[in-house]
CSV table of N, CA and C in Angstrom, one decimal:
chain,number,residue,atom,x,y,z
A,1,MET,N,1.0,-1.2,0.1
A,1,MET,CA,0.0,-0.1,-0.1
A,1,MET,C,1.1,1.2,-0.1
A,2,VAL,N,0.9,1.9,-0.9
A,2,VAL,CA,1.1,3.4,-0.8
A,2,VAL,C,0.6,4.4,-0.3
A,3,SER,N,0.7,5.3,0.2
A,3,SER,CA,-0.4,6.6,0.6
A,3,SER,C,0.4,7.5,0.9
A,4,PRO,N,-0.3,8.9,1.2
A,4,PRO,CA,0.8,10.1,1.5
A,4,PRO,C,0.6,9.7,2.8
A,5,LEU,N,1.3,10.2,4.0
A,5,LEU,CA,1.4,9.9,5.2
A,5,LEU,C,0.4,11.0,5.8
A,6,LYS,N,-0.2,12.3,4.9
A,6,LYS,CA,-1.3,13.0,5.8
A,6,LYS,C,-2.4,11.9,5.7
A,7,ASP,N,-2.3,11.0,5.0
A,7,ASP,CA,-3.7,10.3,5.1
A,7,ASP,C,-3.2,8.7,5.7
A,8,ASP,N,-2.4,8.7,6.2
A,8,ASP,CA,-2.0,7.4,6.8
A,8,ASP,C,-1.0,7.5,8.2
A,9,ARG,N,-1.3,6.9,9.1
A,9,ARG,CA,-0.7,6.9,10.3
A,9,ARG,C,-0.4,7.9,11.0
A,10,ARG,N,-1.0,9.1,10.9
A,10,ARG,CA,-0.5,10.0,11.7
A,10,ARG,C,-0.1,10.1,12.6
A,11,ALA,N,-0.8,9.6,13.7
A,11,ALA,CA,0.1,9.6,15.3
A,11,ALA,C,1.2,8.7,15.3
A,12,GLY,N,2.4,8.8,15.2
A,12,GLY,CA,3.3,8.4,16.0
A,12,GLY,C,4.0,7.0,14.9
A,13,GLY,N,4.7,6.3,15.4
A,13,GLY,CA,5.0,5.2,14.6
A,13,GLY,C,6.4,5.2,14.2
A,14,PRO,N,7.2,4.3,13.8
A,14,PRO,CA,8.6,4.4,13.2
A,14,PRO,C,8.4,5.0,12.2
A,15,GLU,N,7.4,5.2,11.0
A,15,GLU,CA,7.4,6.0,9.9
A,15,GLU,C,7.5,7.1,10.1
A,16,GLU,N,6.9,7.7,10.8
A,16,GLU,CA,6.6,9.5,11.3
A,16,GLU,C,8.2,9.5,11.8
A,17,ASP,N,8.6,8.7,12.8
A,17,ASP,CA,10.0,8.9,13.4
A,17,ASP,C,11.1,9.3,12.4
A,18,PHE,N,10.8,8.4,11.6
A,18,PHE,CA,12.0,8.3,10.4
A,18,PHE,C,11.8,9.3,9.4
A,19,ILE,N,10.3,10.2,9.1
A,19,ILE,CA,10.2,11.3,8.3
A,19,ILE,C,10.7,12.6,9.1
A,20,ARG,N,10.5,12.6,10.6
A,20,ARG,CA,11.1,13.4,11.4
A,20,ARG,C,12.4,13.9,11.3
A,21,GLY,N,13.3,12.6,11.1
A,21,GLY,CA,14.9,12.2,11.1
A,21,GLY,C,15.4,12.7,10.0
A,22,HIS,N,14.7,12.2,8.9
A,22,HIS,CA,15.4,12.3,7.4
A,22,HIS,C,14.4,12.9,6.4
A,23,HIS,N,13.5,13.4,6.5
A,23,HIS,CA,12.8,13.9,5.3
A,23,HIS,C,12.2,15.2,5.5
A,24,LYS,N,13.3,16.1,5.9
A,24,LYS,CA,13.3,17.3,5.8
A,24,LYS,C,13.4,18.6,4.8
A,25,HIS,N,12.2,19.1,4.1
A,25,HIS,CA,12.3,19.9,3.2
A,25,HIS,C,11.9,21.3,3.6
A,26,ASP,N,12.6,22.3,2.8
A,26,ASP,CA,12.3,23.8,2.9
A,26,ASP,C,11.2,23.9,1.9
A,27,VAL,N,9.9,24.2,2.2
A,27,VAL,CA,9.0,24.7,1.1
A,27,VAL,C,8.7,26.0,1.1
A,28,GLY,N,9.0,26.2,0.0
A,28,GLY,CA,8.5,27.7,-0.4
A,28,GLY,C,7.3,27.7,-0.6
A,29,GLU,N,6.8,29.2,-1.1
A,29,GLU,CA,5.4,29.5,-1.3
A,29,GLU,C,5.1,29.4,-2.4
A,30,ASN,N,5.9,29.2,-3.5
A,30,ASN,CA,5.2,28.4,-5.1
A,30,ASN,C,5.7,27.1,-4.7
A,31,GLN,N,5.7,26.0,-3.6
A,31,GLN,CA,6.1,24.8,-3.9
A,31,GLN,C,5.1,23.8,-3.0
A,32,CYS,N,4.8,22.8,-3.6
A,32,CYS,CA,4.3,21.9,-2.6
A,32,CYS,C,5.0,20.7,-2.0
A,33,SER,N,4.5,19.8,-1.3
A,33,SER,CA,5.8,18.8,-0.5
A,33,SER,C,4.8,17.9,0.5
A,34,SER,N,5.0,16.6,0.0
A,34,SER,CA,4.3,15.3,0.6
A,34,SER,C,5.0,14.1,0.7
A,35,SER,N,5.0,13.0,1.6
A,35,SER,CA,5.6,11.8,2.1
A,35,SER,C,4.8,11.0,1.4
A,36,PHE,N,5.6,9.7,1.6
A,36,PHE,CA,4.8,8.2,1.2
A,36,PHE,C,5.5,7.2,1.6
A,37,VAL,N,4.6,6.4,2.2
A,37,VAL,CA,5.6,5.0,2.6
A,37,VAL,C,5.3,4.0,1.9
A,38,LYS,N,6.2,2.9,1.8
A,38,LYS,CA,5.6,1.5,1.2
A,38,LYS,C,6.5,0.4,1.9
A,39,HIS,N,5.4,-0.5,2.4
A,39,HIS,CA,6.2,-1.6,2.9
A,39,HIS,C,6.3,-2.7,2.0
A,40,ILE,N,7.6,-3.2,1.8
A,40,ILE,CA,8.3,-4.3,0.8
A,40,ILE,C,8.3,-5.3,1.1
A,41,LYS,N,7.7,-7.0,0.7
A,41,LYS,CA,8.4,-7.7,1.6
A,41,LYS,C,9.6,-8.5,0.8
A,42,ALA,N,10.8,-7.8,0.9
A,42,ALA,CA,11.9,-7.9,0.2
A,42,ALA,C,12.6,-7.4,1.1
A,43,PRO,N,14.1,-8.0,1.7
A,43,PRO,CA,15.3,-7.6,2.7
A,43,PRO,C,15.4,-6.3,2.4
A,44,LEU,N,15.9,-5.4,3.1
A,44,LEU,CA,16.7,-4.3,2.6
A,44,LEU,C,17.8,-4.3,2.1
A,45,PRO,N,18.6,-4.8,2.0
A,45,PRO,CA,20.0,-4.5,0.9
A,45,PRO,C,19.7,-5.1,-0.3
A,46,LEU,N,18.3,-5.9,-0.8
A,46,LEU,CA,17.7,-6.5,-2.7
A,46,LEU,C,17.3,-5.0,-2.4
A,47,VAL,N,16.2,-4.6,-1.5
A,47,VAL,CA,15.7,-3.0,-2.2
A,47,VAL,C,16.7,-2.1,-2.5
A,48,TRP,N,17.7,-1.4,-1.5
A,48,TRP,CA,18.6,-0.9,-1.6
A,48,TRP,C,19.3,-0.8,-3.3
A,49,SER,N,19.5,-1.6,-3.0
A,49,SER,CA,20.5,-2.5,-4.5
A,49,SER,C,19.6,-1.8,-5.7
A,50,LEU,N,18.4,-2.2,-5.8
A,50,LEU,CA,17.9,-1.5,-7.1
A,50,LEU,C,17.3,0.0,-7.3
A,51,VAL,N,17.2,0.6,-5.5
A,51,VAL,CA,16.9,2.0,-5.7
A,51,VAL,C,18.1,2.8,-6.1
A,52,ARG,N,19.6,2.0,-5.9
A,52,ARG,CA,20.7,2.8,-5.8
A,52,ARG,C,21.0,3.0,-7.9
A,53,ILE,N,19.9,2.2,-8.4
A,53,ILE,CA,20.5,2.0,-10.1
A,53,ILE,C,19.8,2.8,-10.6
A,54,PHE,N,18.7,3.7,-9.8
A,54,PHE,CA,18.0,5.0,-10.5
A,54,PHE,C,18.9,6.2,-9.8
A,55,ASP,N,20.1,6.0,-9.6
A,55,ASP,CA,21.0,7.2,-9.1
A,55,ASP,C,21.2,8.5,-10.1
A,56,GLN,N,21.2,7.9,-11.2
A,56,GLN,CA,21.8,8.9,-12.4
A,56,GLN,C,20.5,9.8,-13.1
A,57,PRO,N,20.8,11.2,-13.2
A,57,PRO,CA,19.8,11.8,-13.4
A,57,PRO,C,19.2,11.2,-14.8
A,58,GLN,N,18.0,11.8,-14.7
A,58,GLN,CA,17.2,11.4,-16.4
A,58,GLN,C,17.6,12.5,-17.2
A,59,ARG,N,17.6,12.4,-18.5
A,59,ARG,CA,17.9,13.7,-19.4
A,59,ARG,C,16.7,14.5,-19.5
A,60,TYR,N,15.5,13.9,-19.4
A,60,TYR,CA,14.7,14.7,-19.5
A,60,TYR,C,13.3,14.9,-18.1
A,61,LYS,N,13.5,16.0,-17.2
A,61,LYS,CA,13.3,16.3,-16.3
A,61,LYS,C,12.0,17.2,-16.3
A,62,PRO,N,10.5,16.8,-16.6
A,62,PRO,CA,9.7,17.6,-16.8
A,62,PRO,C,9.3,18.7,-15.4
A,63,LEU,N,9.6,18.2,-14.1
A,63,LEU,CA,9.4,19.3,-13.3
A,63,LEU,C,10.8,19.1,-12.3
A,64,ASN,N,10.8,20.5,-11.7
A,64,ASN,CA,12.2,20.7,-10.8
A,64,ASN,C,11.6,20.4,-9.4
A,65,TYR,N,12.0,19.1,-8.8
A,65,TYR,CA,11.6,18.7,-7.9
A,65,TYR,C,13.0,18.1,-7.1
A,66,SER,N,13.0,17.9,-5.7
A,66,SER,CA,14.0,17.3,-4.9
A,66,SER,C,13.3,16.4,-4.4
A,67,SER,N,13.6,15.1,-4.0
A,67,SER,CA,13.1,13.9,-3.2
A,67,SER,C,14.3,13.3,-2.5
A,68,ILE,N,13.3,12.8,-1.4
A,68,ILE,CA,14.6,11.9,-0.1
A,68,ILE,C,13.9,11.0,-0.2
A,69,ILE,N,14.7,9.7,-0.4
A,69,ILE,CA,14.3,8.3,-0.3
A,69,ILE,C,15.5,7.5,0.8
A,70,THR,N,14.2,7.1,2.0
A,70,THR,CA,15.4,6.1,2.7
A,70,THR,C,14.7,4.6,3.0
A,71,VAL,N,15.1,3.6,3.6
A,71,VAL,CA,14.8,2.4,3.3
A,71,VAL,C,15.2,1.9,4.6
A,72,HIS,N,14.6,1.0,5.2
A,72,HIS,CA,14.6,0.8,6.9
A,72,HIS,C,14.1,-0.6,7.2
A,73,PRO,N,15.0,-1.7,7.5
A,73,PRO,CA,14.5,-3.0,7.8
A,73,PRO,C,13.5,-3.2,8.8
A,74,GLU,N,12.7,-3.8,8.3
A,74,GLU,CA,11.5,-4.4,9.6
A,74,GLU,C,11.1,-5.5,9.0
A,75,ILE,N,9.9,-6.3,9.6
A,75,ILE,CA,9.2,-7.9,9.6
A,75,ILE,C,8.3,-7.8,9.3
A,76,ILE,N,8.1,-8.2,7.8
A,76,ILE,CA,6.4,-8.2,7.5
A,76,ILE,C,6.1,-9.8,7.5
A,77,ASP,N,5.2,-10.6,8.2
A,77,ASP,CA,4.8,-11.6,8.0
A,77,ASP,C,5.5,-12.7,8.3
A,78,GLY,N,6.2,-11.9,9.5
A,78,GLY,CA,8.1,-13.0,9.8
A,78,GLY,C,8.9,-13.2,8.9
A,79,ARG,N,9.0,-12.5,8.1
A,79,ARG,CA,10.2,-12.4,7.1
A,79,ARG,C,10.6,-11.0,7.1
A,80,PRO,N,12.2,-11.0,6.5
A,80,PRO,CA,12.6,-9.7,6.4
A,80,PRO,C,12.0,-8.7,4.9
A,81,GLY,N,11.9,-7.6,5.7
A,81,GLY,CA,11.0,-6.7,4.5
A,81,GLY,C,11.5,-5.4,5.1
A,82,THR,N,11.1,-4.4,4.0
A,82,THR,CA,11.8,-3.5,4.3
A,82,THR,C,10.6,-2.0,4.1
A,83,LEU,N,10.8,-1.1,4.7
A,83,LEU,CA,9.9,-0.1,4.6
A,83,LEU,C,11.0,1.3,3.7
A,84,VAL,N,10.3,1.5,3.0
A,84,VAL,CA,10.6,2.6,1.9
A,84,VAL,C,9.5,3.9,2.2
A,85,ILE,N,10.2,4.9,2.6
A,85,ILE,CA,9.6,6.5,3.1
A,85,ILE,C,10.3,6.8,1.4
A,86,GLU,N,9.7,7.9,0.7
A,86,GLU,CA,9.5,9.0,-0.1
A,86,GLU,C,9.2,10.3,-0.2
A,87,SER,N,10.2,11.2,0.2
A,87,SER,CA,9.2,12.6,0.5
A,87,SER,C,9.7,13.6,-0.6
A,88,PHE,N,9.4,14.4,-0.9
A,88,PHE,CA,9.2,15.5,-2.2
A,88,PHE,C,9.1,17.2,-2.1
A,89,VAL,N,9.7,17.6,-2.3
A,89,VAL,CA,9.1,19.3,-2.6
A,89,VAL,C,9.6,19.6,-4.0
A,90,VAL,N,8.6,20.4,-4.9
A,90,VAL,CA,8.2,20.3,-6.0
A,90,VAL,C,8.1,22.3,-6.3
A,91,ASP,N,8.7,22.8,-7.4
A,91,ASP,CA,8.5,23.8,-7.8
A,91,ASP,C,7.1,23.8,-8.8
A,92,VAL,N,6.2,24.8,-8.3
A,92,VAL,CA,4.8,24.5,-9.2
A,92,VAL,C,4.8,25.2,-10.1
A,93,PRO,N,5.1,24.8,-11.5
A,93,PRO,CA,5.1,25.4,-12.8
A,93,PRO,C,4.0,26.8,-13.1
A,94,GLU,N,4.4,27.7,-13.6
A,94,GLU,CA,3.4,28.8,-13.6
A,94,GLU,C,2.2,28.1,-14.8
A,95,GLY,N,1.0,28.5,-14.4
A,95,GLY,CA,0.2,27.9,-14.9
A,95,GLY,C,-0.7,26.9,-14.2
A,96,ASN,N,0.3,26.8,-13.3
A,96,ASN,CA,-0.2,25.3,-12.7
A,96,ASN,C,-0.7,25.6,-11.1
A,97,THR,N,-1.4,24.8,-10.7
A,97,THR,CA,-1.7,24.7,-9.2
A,97,THR,C,-0.9,24.0,-8.3
A,98,LYS,N,-0.9,24.5,-6.9
A,98,LYS,CA,-0.4,23.4,-6.2
A,98,LYS,C,-1.2,22.1,-6.3
A,99,ASP,N,-2.3,22.0,-5.8
A,99,ASP,CA,-2.7,20.8,-6.0
A,99,ASP,C,-2.7,19.8,-7.7
A,100,GLU,N,-2.8,20.5,-8.5
A,100,GLU,CA,-2.5,19.7,-10.0
A,100,GLU,C,-1.0,19.2,-10.1
A,101,THR,N,0.2,20.1,-9.0
A,101,THR,CA,1.4,19.9,-9.5
A,101,THR,C,1.8,19.0,-8.4
A,102,CYS,N,1.4,18.6,-7.5
A,102,CYS,CA,1.5,17.7,-6.0
A,102,CYS,C,0.8,16.2,-6.7
A,103,TYR,N,-0.3,16.4,-7.4
A,103,TYR,CA,-1.1,15.4,-7.7
A,103,TYR,C,-0.2,14.3,-8.6
A,104,PHE,N,-0.2,15.2,-9.9
A,104,PHE,CA,1.1,14.9,-10.8
A,104,PHE,C,2.2,13.9,-10.4
A,105,VAL,N,3.0,14.9,-9.2
A,105,VAL,CA,4.4,14.0,-8.7
A,105,VAL,C,3.8,13.0,-8.1
A,106,GLU,N,2.8,12.9,-7.2
A,106,GLU,CA,2.5,11.7,-6.1
A,106,GLU,C,1.6,10.9,-7.0
A,107,ALA,N,1.4,10.9,-8.2
A,107,ALA,CA,1.2,10.0,-9.0
A,107,ALA,C,2.3,9.1,-9.5
A,108,LEU,N,3.0,10.0,-10.0
A,108,LEU,CA,4.9,9.3,-10.6
A,108,LEU,C,5.4,8.5,-9.3
A,109,ILE,N,5.4,9.2,-8.1
A,109,ILE,CA,6.0,8.7,-7.1
A,109,ILE,C,4.9,7.2,-6.7
A,110,LYS,N,3.8,7.3,-6.6
A,110,LYS,CA,3.2,5.9,-6.3
A,110,LYS,C,3.5,4.8,-7.3
A,111,CYS,N,3.9,4.8,-8.7
A,111,CYS,CA,4.1,4.2,-9.4
A,111,CYS,C,5.3,3.9,-9.7
A,112,ASN,N,6.5,4.6,-9.2
A,112,ASN,CA,7.6,4.3,-8.8
A,112,ASN,C,8.1,3.3,-7.9
A,113,LEU,N,7.3,3.2,-6.6
A,113,LEU,CA,7.1,2.8,-5.4
A,113,LEU,C,6.6,1.5,-5.7
A,114,LYS,N,5.6,1.2,-6.2
A,114,LYS,CA,4.9,0.2,-6.7
A,114,LYS,C,5.7,-0.6,-7.4
A,115,SER,N,6.5,-0.1,-8.6
A,115,SER,CA,7.5,-0.9,-9.4
A,115,SER,C,8.9,-1.2,-8.8
A,116,LEU,N,8.8,-0.4,-7.9
A,116,LEU,CA,10.2,-1.0,-6.8
A,116,LEU,C,9.7,-1.9,-5.9
A,117,ALA,N,8.7,-2.3,-5.8
A,117,ALA,CA,8.1,-3.3,-4.8
A,117,ALA,C,7.8,-4.1,-5.6
A,118,ASP,N,7.1,-4.4,-6.7
A,118,ASP,CA,7.0,-5.4,-7.5
A,118,ASP,C,8.3,-6.4,-7.8
A,119,VAL,N,9.4,-5.6,-8.6
A,119,VAL,CA,10.7,-6.2,-8.8
A,119,VAL,C,11.3,-6.6,-7.7
A,120,SER,N,11.5,-6.0,-6.5
A,120,SER,CA,11.8,-6.4,-5.3
A,120,SER,C,11.2,-8.0,-4.5
A,121,GLU,N,9.6,-7.4,-4.8
A,121,GLU,CA,9.1,-8.5,-4.1
A,121,GLU,C,9.5,-10.3,-5.1
A,122,HIS,N,9.5,-10.2,-6.1
A,122,HIS,CA,9.8,-11.2,-7.5
A,122,HIS,C,10.8,-11.8,-7.0
A,123,LEU,N,12.1,-10.9,-6.9
A,123,LEU,CA,13.2,-11.2,-6.7
A,123,LEU,C,13.6,-12.1,-5.6
A,124,ALA,N,12.5,-11.6,-4.6
A,124,ALA,CA,13.0,-12.3,-3.1
A,124,ALA,C,12.1,-13.9,-3.1
A,125,MET,N,10.9,-13.7,-3.9
A,125,MET,CA,10.1,-15.1,-3.8
A,125,MET,C,11.1,-15.7,-4.6
A,126,GLN,N,11.7,-15.5,-5.7
A,126,GLN,CA,13.0,-16.3,-6.2
A,126,GLN,C,13.8,-16.8,-5.6
A,127,GLY,N,14.1,-16.4,-4.2
A,127,GLY,CA,15.4,-16.3,-3.4
A,127,GLY,C,16.6,-15.5,-3.8
A,128,GLN,N,16.5,-14.7,-5.0
A,128,GLN,CA,17.3,-13.6,-5.0
A,128,GLN,C,17.6,-12.7,-3.8
A,129,THR,N,18.1,-12.4,-2.7
A,129,THR,CA,18.4,-11.9,-1.7
A,129,THR,C,19.8,-11.0,-1.9
A,130,ASP,N,20.4,-11.3,-2.4
A,130,ASP,CA,21.8,-10.7,-2.7
A,130,ASP,C,21.9,-9.4,-3.2
A,131,LEU,N,22.7,-8.3,-3.1
A,131,LEU,CA,22.7,-7.4,-3.8
A,131,LEU,C,22.5,-7.3,-5.6
A,132,ILE,N,22.1,-6.4,-6.1
A,132,ILE,CA,21.6,-6.7,-7.2
A,132,ILE,C,22.8,-5.5,-7.8
A,133,GLU,N,24.2,-6.1,-8.6
A,133,GLU,CA,25.2,-5.5,-9.0
A,133,GLU,C,24.6,-4.4,-10.4
A,134,ARG,N,25.5,-3.4,-10.6
A,134,ARG,CA,25.1,-2.6,-11.8
A,134,ARG,C,25.7,-3.4,-12.9
A,135,PHE,N,25.4,-3.1,-14.1
A,135,PHE,CA,25.6,-3.8,-15.2
A,135,PHE,C,25.7,-2.6,-16.4
């Protein structure tokens, strides 16, 4: 499940502690920001190795945004899992509203986190729990 923190677990918990400690953004007047959590049923080293594959900037970047992604070990259904938290701040382009811009970036992040979960969980189910090497 991926959901904005504002709609999920507002009262405490490890997610809130991690966000307070690692996901601080200075949000300007013409910017918006949000945080998302994703629980992935795959070990942290595997998930992190996939996250690191995407560390090269895209050649095409439609929006000027900054994001922070952190991964934290957890146990899900008695097995090693990973809590992934991604937060962002984005400039609102001229002619757009904060709501429109945040909605677009939130949809993009939800898609990326779902893809990360799908790939990680598939590899974990196949017994692939080692780091994914860059090729």
